[in-house]
XYZ file of C-alpha atoms in Angstrom:
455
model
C 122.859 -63.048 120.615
C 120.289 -66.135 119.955
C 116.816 -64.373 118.566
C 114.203 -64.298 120.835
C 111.252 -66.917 120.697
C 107.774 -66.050 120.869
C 106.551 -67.896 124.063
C 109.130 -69.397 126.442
C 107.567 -71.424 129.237
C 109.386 -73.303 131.874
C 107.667 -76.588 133.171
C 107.221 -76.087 136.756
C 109.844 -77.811 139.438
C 106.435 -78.474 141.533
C 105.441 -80.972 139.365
C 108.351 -83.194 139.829
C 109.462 -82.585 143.044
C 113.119 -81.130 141.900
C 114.422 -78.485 139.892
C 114.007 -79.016 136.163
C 116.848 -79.809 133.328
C 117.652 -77.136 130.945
C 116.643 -77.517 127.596
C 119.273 -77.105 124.292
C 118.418 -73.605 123.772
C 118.819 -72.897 127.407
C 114.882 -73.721 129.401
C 113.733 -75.687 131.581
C 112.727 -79.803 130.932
C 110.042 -81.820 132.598
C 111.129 -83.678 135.100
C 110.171 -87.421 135.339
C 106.506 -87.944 134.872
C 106.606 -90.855 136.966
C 107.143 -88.667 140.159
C 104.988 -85.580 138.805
C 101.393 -83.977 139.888
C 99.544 -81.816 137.957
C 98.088 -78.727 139.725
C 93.726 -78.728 139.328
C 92.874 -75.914 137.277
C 89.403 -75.008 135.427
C 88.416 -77.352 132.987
C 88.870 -76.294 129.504
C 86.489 -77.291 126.597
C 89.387 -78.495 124.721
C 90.628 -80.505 127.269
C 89.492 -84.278 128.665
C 90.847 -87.066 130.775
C 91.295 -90.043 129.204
C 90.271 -92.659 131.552
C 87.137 -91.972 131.773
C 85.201 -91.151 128.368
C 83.236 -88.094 128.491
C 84.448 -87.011 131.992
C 86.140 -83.632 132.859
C 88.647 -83.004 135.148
C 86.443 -80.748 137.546
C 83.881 -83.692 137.724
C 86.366 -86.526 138.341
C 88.831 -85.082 140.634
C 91.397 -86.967 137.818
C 93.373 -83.910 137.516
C 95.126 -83.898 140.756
C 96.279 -86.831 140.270
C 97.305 -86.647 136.320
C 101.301 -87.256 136.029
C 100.888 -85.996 132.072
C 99.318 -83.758 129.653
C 99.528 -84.301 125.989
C 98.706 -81.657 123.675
C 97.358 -82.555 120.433
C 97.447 -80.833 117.280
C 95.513 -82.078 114.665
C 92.785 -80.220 112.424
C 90.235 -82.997 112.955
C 91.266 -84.069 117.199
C 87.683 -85.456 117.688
C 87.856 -87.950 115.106
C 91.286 -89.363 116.234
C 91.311 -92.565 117.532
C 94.096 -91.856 119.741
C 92.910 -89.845 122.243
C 90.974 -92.369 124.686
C 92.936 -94.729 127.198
C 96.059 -93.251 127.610
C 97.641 -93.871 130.773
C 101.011 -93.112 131.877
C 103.481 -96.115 133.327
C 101.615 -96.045 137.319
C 98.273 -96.146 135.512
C 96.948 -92.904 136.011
C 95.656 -91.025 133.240
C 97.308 -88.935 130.976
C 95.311 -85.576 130.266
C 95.280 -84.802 126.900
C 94.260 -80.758 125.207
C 92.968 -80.626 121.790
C 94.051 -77.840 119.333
C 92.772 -77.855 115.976
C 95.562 -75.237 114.488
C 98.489 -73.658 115.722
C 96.734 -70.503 116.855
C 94.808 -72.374 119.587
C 97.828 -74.485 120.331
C 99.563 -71.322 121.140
C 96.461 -70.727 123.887
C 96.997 -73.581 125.561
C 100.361 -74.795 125.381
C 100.895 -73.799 129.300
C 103.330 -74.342 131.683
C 101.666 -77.994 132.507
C 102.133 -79.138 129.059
C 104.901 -81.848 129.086
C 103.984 -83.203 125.441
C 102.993 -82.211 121.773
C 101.572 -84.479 119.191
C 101.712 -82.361 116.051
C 100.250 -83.512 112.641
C 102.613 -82.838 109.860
C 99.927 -82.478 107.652
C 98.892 -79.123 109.537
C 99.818 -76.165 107.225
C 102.283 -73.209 108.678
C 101.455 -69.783 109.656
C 101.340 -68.295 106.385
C 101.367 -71.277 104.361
C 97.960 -72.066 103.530
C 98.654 -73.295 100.300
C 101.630 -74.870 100.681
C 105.263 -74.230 100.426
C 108.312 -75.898 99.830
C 109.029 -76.543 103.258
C 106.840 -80.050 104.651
C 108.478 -79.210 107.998
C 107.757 -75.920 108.144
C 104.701 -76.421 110.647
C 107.233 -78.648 113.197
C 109.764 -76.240 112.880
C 107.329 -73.243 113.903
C 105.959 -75.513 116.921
C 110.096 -75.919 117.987
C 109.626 -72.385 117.871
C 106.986 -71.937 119.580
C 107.791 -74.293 122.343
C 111.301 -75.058 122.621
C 111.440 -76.364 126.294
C 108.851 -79.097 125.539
C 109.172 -82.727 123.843
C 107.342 -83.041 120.600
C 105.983 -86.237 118.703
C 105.358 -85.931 114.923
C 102.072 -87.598 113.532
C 102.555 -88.509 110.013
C 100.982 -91.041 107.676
C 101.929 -94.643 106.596
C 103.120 -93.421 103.710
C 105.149 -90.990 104.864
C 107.794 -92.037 107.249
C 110.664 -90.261 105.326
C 109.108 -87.176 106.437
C 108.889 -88.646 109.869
C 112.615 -89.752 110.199
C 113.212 -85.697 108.927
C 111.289 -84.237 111.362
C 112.977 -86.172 114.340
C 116.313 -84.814 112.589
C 114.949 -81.307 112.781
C 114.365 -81.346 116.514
C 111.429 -84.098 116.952
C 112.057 -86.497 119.812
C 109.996 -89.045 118.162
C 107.357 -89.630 115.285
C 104.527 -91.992 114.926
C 102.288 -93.219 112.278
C 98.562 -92.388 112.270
C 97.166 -95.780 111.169
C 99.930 -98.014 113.446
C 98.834 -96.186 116.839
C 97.075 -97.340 119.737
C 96.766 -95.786 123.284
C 98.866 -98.389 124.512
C 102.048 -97.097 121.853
C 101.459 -93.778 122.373
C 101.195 -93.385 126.214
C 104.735 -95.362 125.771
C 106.277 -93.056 122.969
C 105.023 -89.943 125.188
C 106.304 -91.112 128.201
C 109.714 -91.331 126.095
C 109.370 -88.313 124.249
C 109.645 -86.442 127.984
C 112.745 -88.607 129.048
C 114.236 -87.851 125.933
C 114.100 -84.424 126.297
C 115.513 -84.044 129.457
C 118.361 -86.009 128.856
C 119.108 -84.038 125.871
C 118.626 -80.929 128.038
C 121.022 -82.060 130.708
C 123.619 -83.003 128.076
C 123.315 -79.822 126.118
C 123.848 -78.186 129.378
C 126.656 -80.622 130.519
C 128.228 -79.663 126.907
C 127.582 -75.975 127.488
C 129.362 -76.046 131.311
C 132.493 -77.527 129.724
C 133.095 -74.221 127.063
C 132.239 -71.934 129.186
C 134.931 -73.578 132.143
C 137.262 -73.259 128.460
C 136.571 -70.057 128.105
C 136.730 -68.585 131.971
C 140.024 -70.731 132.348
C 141.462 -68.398 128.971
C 139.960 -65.295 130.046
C 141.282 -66.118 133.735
C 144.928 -66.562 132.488
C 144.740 -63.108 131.675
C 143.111 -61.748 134.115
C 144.822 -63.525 136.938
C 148.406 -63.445 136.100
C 151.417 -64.976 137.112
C 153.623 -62.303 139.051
C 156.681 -61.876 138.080
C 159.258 -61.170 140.661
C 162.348 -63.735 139.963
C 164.868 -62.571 141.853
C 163.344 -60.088 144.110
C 162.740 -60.601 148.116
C 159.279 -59.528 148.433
C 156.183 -61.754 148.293
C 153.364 -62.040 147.203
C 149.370 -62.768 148.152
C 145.828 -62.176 146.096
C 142.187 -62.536 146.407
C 140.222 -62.281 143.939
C 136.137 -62.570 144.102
C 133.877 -61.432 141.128
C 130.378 -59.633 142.195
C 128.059 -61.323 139.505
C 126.247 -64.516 140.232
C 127.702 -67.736 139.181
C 130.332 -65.595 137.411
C 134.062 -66.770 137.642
C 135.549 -63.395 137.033
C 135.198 -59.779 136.653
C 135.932 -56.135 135.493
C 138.925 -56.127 138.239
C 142.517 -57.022 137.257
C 145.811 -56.571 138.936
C 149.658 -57.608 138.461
C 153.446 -57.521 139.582
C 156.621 -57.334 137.792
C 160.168 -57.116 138.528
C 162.067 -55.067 135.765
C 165.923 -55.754 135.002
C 167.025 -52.775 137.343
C 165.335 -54.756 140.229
C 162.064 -52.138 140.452
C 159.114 -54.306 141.585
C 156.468 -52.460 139.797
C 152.565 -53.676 141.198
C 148.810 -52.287 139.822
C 145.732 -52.710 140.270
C 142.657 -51.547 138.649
C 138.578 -51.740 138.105
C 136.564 -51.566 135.180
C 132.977 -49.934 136.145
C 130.605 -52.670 135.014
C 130.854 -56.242 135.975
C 130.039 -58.177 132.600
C 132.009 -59.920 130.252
C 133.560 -57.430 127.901
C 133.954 -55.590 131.105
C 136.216 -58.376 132.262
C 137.844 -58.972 128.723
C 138.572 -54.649 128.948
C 139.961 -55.409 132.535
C 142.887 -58.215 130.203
C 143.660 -55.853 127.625
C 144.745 -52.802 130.393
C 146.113 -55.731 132.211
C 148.066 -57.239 129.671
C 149.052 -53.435 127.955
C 150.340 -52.503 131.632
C 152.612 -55.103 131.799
C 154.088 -54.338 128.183
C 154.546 -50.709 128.672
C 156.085 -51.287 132.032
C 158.445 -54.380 130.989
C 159.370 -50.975 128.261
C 160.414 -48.619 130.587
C 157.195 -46.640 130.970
C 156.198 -45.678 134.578
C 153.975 -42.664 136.172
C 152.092 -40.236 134.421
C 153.687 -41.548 130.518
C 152.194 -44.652 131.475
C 148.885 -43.978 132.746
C 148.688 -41.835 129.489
C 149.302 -44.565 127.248
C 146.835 -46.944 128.910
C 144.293 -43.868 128.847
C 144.451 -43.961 125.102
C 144.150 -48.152 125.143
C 141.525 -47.779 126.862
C 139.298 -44.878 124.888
C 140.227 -47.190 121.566
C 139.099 -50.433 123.704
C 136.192 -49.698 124.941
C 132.542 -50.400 123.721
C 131.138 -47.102 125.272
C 132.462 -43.880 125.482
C 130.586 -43.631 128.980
C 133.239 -47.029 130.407
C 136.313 -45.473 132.597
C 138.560 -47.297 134.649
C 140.308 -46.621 138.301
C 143.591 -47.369 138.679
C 146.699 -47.744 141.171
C 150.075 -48.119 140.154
C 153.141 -48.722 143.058
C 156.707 -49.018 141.586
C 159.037 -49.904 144.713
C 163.042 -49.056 144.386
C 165.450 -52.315 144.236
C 166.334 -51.142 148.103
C 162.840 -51.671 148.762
C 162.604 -48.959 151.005
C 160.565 -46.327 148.890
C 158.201 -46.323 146.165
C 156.683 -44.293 143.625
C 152.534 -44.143 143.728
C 149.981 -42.808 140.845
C 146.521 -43.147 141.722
C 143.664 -42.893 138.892
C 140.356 -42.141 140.633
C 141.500 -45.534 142.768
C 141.391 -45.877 146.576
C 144.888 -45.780 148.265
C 147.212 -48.382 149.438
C 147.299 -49.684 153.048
C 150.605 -49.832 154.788
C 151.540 -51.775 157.119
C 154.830 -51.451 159.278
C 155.938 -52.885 162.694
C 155.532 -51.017 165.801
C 152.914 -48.909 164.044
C 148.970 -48.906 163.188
C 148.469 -49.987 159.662
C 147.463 -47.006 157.632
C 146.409 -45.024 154.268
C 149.389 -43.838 152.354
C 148.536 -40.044 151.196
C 145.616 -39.496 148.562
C 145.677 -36.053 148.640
C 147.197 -36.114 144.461
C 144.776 -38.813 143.050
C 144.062 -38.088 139.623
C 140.683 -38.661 137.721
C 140.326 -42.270 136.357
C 141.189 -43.163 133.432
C 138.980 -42.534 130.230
C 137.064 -39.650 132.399
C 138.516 -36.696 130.903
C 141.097 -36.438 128.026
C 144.721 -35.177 128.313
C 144.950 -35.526 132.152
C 147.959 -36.026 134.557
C 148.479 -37.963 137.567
C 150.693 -36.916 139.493
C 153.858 -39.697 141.146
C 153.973 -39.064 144.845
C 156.886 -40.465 146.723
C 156.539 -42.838 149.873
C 158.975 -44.075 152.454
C 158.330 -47.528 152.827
C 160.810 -48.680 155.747
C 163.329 -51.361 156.546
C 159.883 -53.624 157.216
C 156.614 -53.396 156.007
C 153.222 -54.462 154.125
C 151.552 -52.768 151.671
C 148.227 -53.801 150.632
C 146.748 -53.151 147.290
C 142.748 -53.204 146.944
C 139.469 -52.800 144.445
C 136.590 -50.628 146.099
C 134.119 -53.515 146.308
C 136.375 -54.718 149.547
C 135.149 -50.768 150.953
C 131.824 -50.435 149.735
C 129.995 -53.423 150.833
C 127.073 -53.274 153.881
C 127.603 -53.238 157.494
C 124.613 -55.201 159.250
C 121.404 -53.915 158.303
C 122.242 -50.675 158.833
C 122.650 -49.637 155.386
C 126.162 -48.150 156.112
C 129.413 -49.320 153.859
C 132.358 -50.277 155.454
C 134.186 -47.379 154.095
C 138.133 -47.476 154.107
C 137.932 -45.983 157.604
C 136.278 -49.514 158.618
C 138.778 -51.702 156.745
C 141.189 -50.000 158.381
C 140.096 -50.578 161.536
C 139.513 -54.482 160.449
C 143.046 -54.887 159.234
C 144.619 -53.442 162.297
C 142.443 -55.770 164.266
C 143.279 -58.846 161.912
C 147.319 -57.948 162.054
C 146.578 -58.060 166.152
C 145.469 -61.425 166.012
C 148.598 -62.492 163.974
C 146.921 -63.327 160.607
C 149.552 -62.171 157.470
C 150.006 -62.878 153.889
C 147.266 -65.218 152.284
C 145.521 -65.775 155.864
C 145.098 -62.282 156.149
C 143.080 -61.625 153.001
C 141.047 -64.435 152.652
C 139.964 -63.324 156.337
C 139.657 -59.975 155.159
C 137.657 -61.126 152.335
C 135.393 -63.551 154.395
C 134.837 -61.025 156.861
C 133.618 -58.176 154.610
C 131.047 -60.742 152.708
C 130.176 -61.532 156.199
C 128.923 -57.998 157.339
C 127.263 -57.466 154.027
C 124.841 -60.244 155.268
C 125.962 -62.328 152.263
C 127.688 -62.235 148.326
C 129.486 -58.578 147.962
C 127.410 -57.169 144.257
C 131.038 -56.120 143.344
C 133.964 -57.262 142.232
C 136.667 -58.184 144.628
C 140.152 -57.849 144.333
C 143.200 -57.306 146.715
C 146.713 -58.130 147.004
C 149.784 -57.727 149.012
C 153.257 -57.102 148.966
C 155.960 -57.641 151.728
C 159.160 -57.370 152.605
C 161.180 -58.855 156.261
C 163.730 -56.714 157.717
């Protein structure tokens, strides 16, 4: 986990008229101060325009109309010969704040600050007489202010240090005795541009290993069934609850073992993070082994109990669990429920319904040594049978505040199967349809899938 920083601030969207870039550790950049508008605020003693010498913002109405503000940081600002006639590219002023250590930069380094000018010279917090480190004051103020471009100030003698501190995380530096208002409005202007295009590349660079990683972590998650040679098919739908997430503490699979058994699960982690999802691949992936070994039922469920206790990161972490292992005839199959909602069934002729739930065992990692019982089921010549997490059940109706409850999926599957919709068509309408009377995104995972076999 990155360490915290002492003040984040995010340059407000507002002032450009779009939503800001994010910075390399993750904030927010300025965007272009050609297009921005400061926000008036109370003047501040520290604080001038630069167009007009001696004015404040109050008395010139400047502020409103100030694309910029610099903030300087230098232990002598008044003498600097820097600070009048700084304009940004349209001609407007650019508003500069005055801080004569880093204590009072801290005070008014707001959210309207697009710019630092820091003199190197300044000594760190807790460096007052000196140190080994000549950057160690920029590398506090990166600290201190990570989503904001920063200038270095050094002196004509010193451009080494300069060319160091742009190296360390500087956009820019300048030289005291080569400035003029003229060179600095230009390198400030740059300074902000620079930033954000670092910002968007960082983030650009960021997006691609984190696709890497959710494409690894979704090979494992979202399998590959494997049912060569068997007649039944195959459908899933899978929808994670978090925000911008790709997947989830759900998992599922098929397989087909050498005796022709189809054997299908699925299962739910509680929690929807990442090591939830990464727990949801292991059981996934240990399932699959112990089945492809000849391990069904209650030995089975057993075994991925005791995966699971030495797996997971909290003792308090359980997970639910349905297992279906369906003879080579495919007209019956075994069931095993752990704490997990039962399979829908769908046959010809009749109303799609719950097999029996009556046996379901605790899930798995709730109590130690348990049993879950195998229940025999008689599937038919013909039929569906449709696997599910609870987040398909437990989502809103309307603004009622009522879930949907299996008894309502029920009732939305037989209604779905009436208007012909099967296989694929038939969950994604299922899915659609339950997001729908939620009023918008389900906050839980989503999966479902289905088996079925013609006549």
């Amino acid at each position: 986990m990155p360490a915290p920083v002492p003040r984040q601030r995010a340059i407000p969207a507002a002032e450009g008229g779009q939503a800001p870039a994010a910075a390399p550790n993750g904030g927010s950049a300025q965007d272009s101060p050609e297009a921005g508008v400061t926000a008036a605020r109370p003047a501040d003693p520290s604080e001038h325009t630069a167009d007009r010498p001696g004015a404040t913002p109050e008395r010139t109405g400047t502020a409103a109309a100030t694309n910029l503000t610099l903030l300087l940081i230098e232990d002598d600002p008044g003498g600097s010969p820097i600070v009048p006639d700084l304009l940004d590219q349209s001609g407007k002023p650019i508003r500069v704040r005055t801080a004569r250590n880093l204590t009072e930069a801290g005070r008014l380094l707001t959210d309207d600050v697009h710019c630092i000018l820091l003199d190197l010279a300044l000594p760190a917090p807790g460096r007052a007489g000196g140190g080994d480190d000549e950057l160690a004051v920029l590398k506090h103020v990166l600290e201190l202010a990570p989503r904001h471009a920063v200038l270095a100030l050094t002196g004509a003698d010193d451009a080494e240090r300069g060319a160091a501190a742009v190296r360390v995380g500087a956009q820019d530096y300048l030289v005291r005795d080569e400035l003029d208002g003229r060179l600095l409005s230009r390198a400030i202007r740059y300074a902000v541009e620079r930033k954000r295009s670092d910002s968007a590349e960082r983030r650009l660079a960021e997006g691609r290993v984190r696709a890497q990683e959710n494409r690894r972590l979704e090979r494992g998650l979202l399998p590959t069934p494997l049912l060569d040679g068997s007649p039944l098919r195959f459908a899933a739908r899978y929808r994670p609850g978090r925000s911008r997430a790709l997947l989830g503490g759900d998992f599922y699979d098929v397989v087909r073992t050498p005796d022709g058994t189809v054997h299908a699960m699925i299962g739910d982690v509680c929690g929807h993070g990442p090591d939830e999802a990464a727990l949801g691949v292991e059981l996934r992936i240990a399932w699959r082994a112990l089945t492809l070994a000849g391990l069904c039922g209650d030995r089975l469920l057993g075994t991925l109990q005791e995966v699971l206790e030495h797996e997971r990161s909290d003792d308090e972490i359980f997970a639910t669990l349905c297992t279906v292992d369906i003879a080579p005839d495919g007209r019956q199959a075994g069931l095993c429920l752990a704490g997990h909602p039962s399979p829908l069934l769908v046959r010809p002729g009749a109303p799609a319904r719950l097999l029996p739930y009556d046996d379901n065992g605790p899930a798995l990692g709730m109590l130690p040594g348990s049993r879950w019982p195998r229940m025999q089921v008689d599937l038919g010549a013909e039929w569906g049978l449709m696997l599910y997490t609870d987040g398909l059940i437990e989502g809103r109706v309307g603004d009622t505040g009522e879930r949907l409850g299996q008894d309502g999926m029920v009732e939305m599957i037989r209604r779905q199967l009436s208007e012909g919709l099967r296989g694929e068509e038939l969950l994604r309408a299922a899915v659609h349809e339950v997001r729908a009377l939620n009023g918008g995104e389900l906050t839980d995972d989503v999966a479902v899938l289905l088996l079925d076999r013609a006549g």
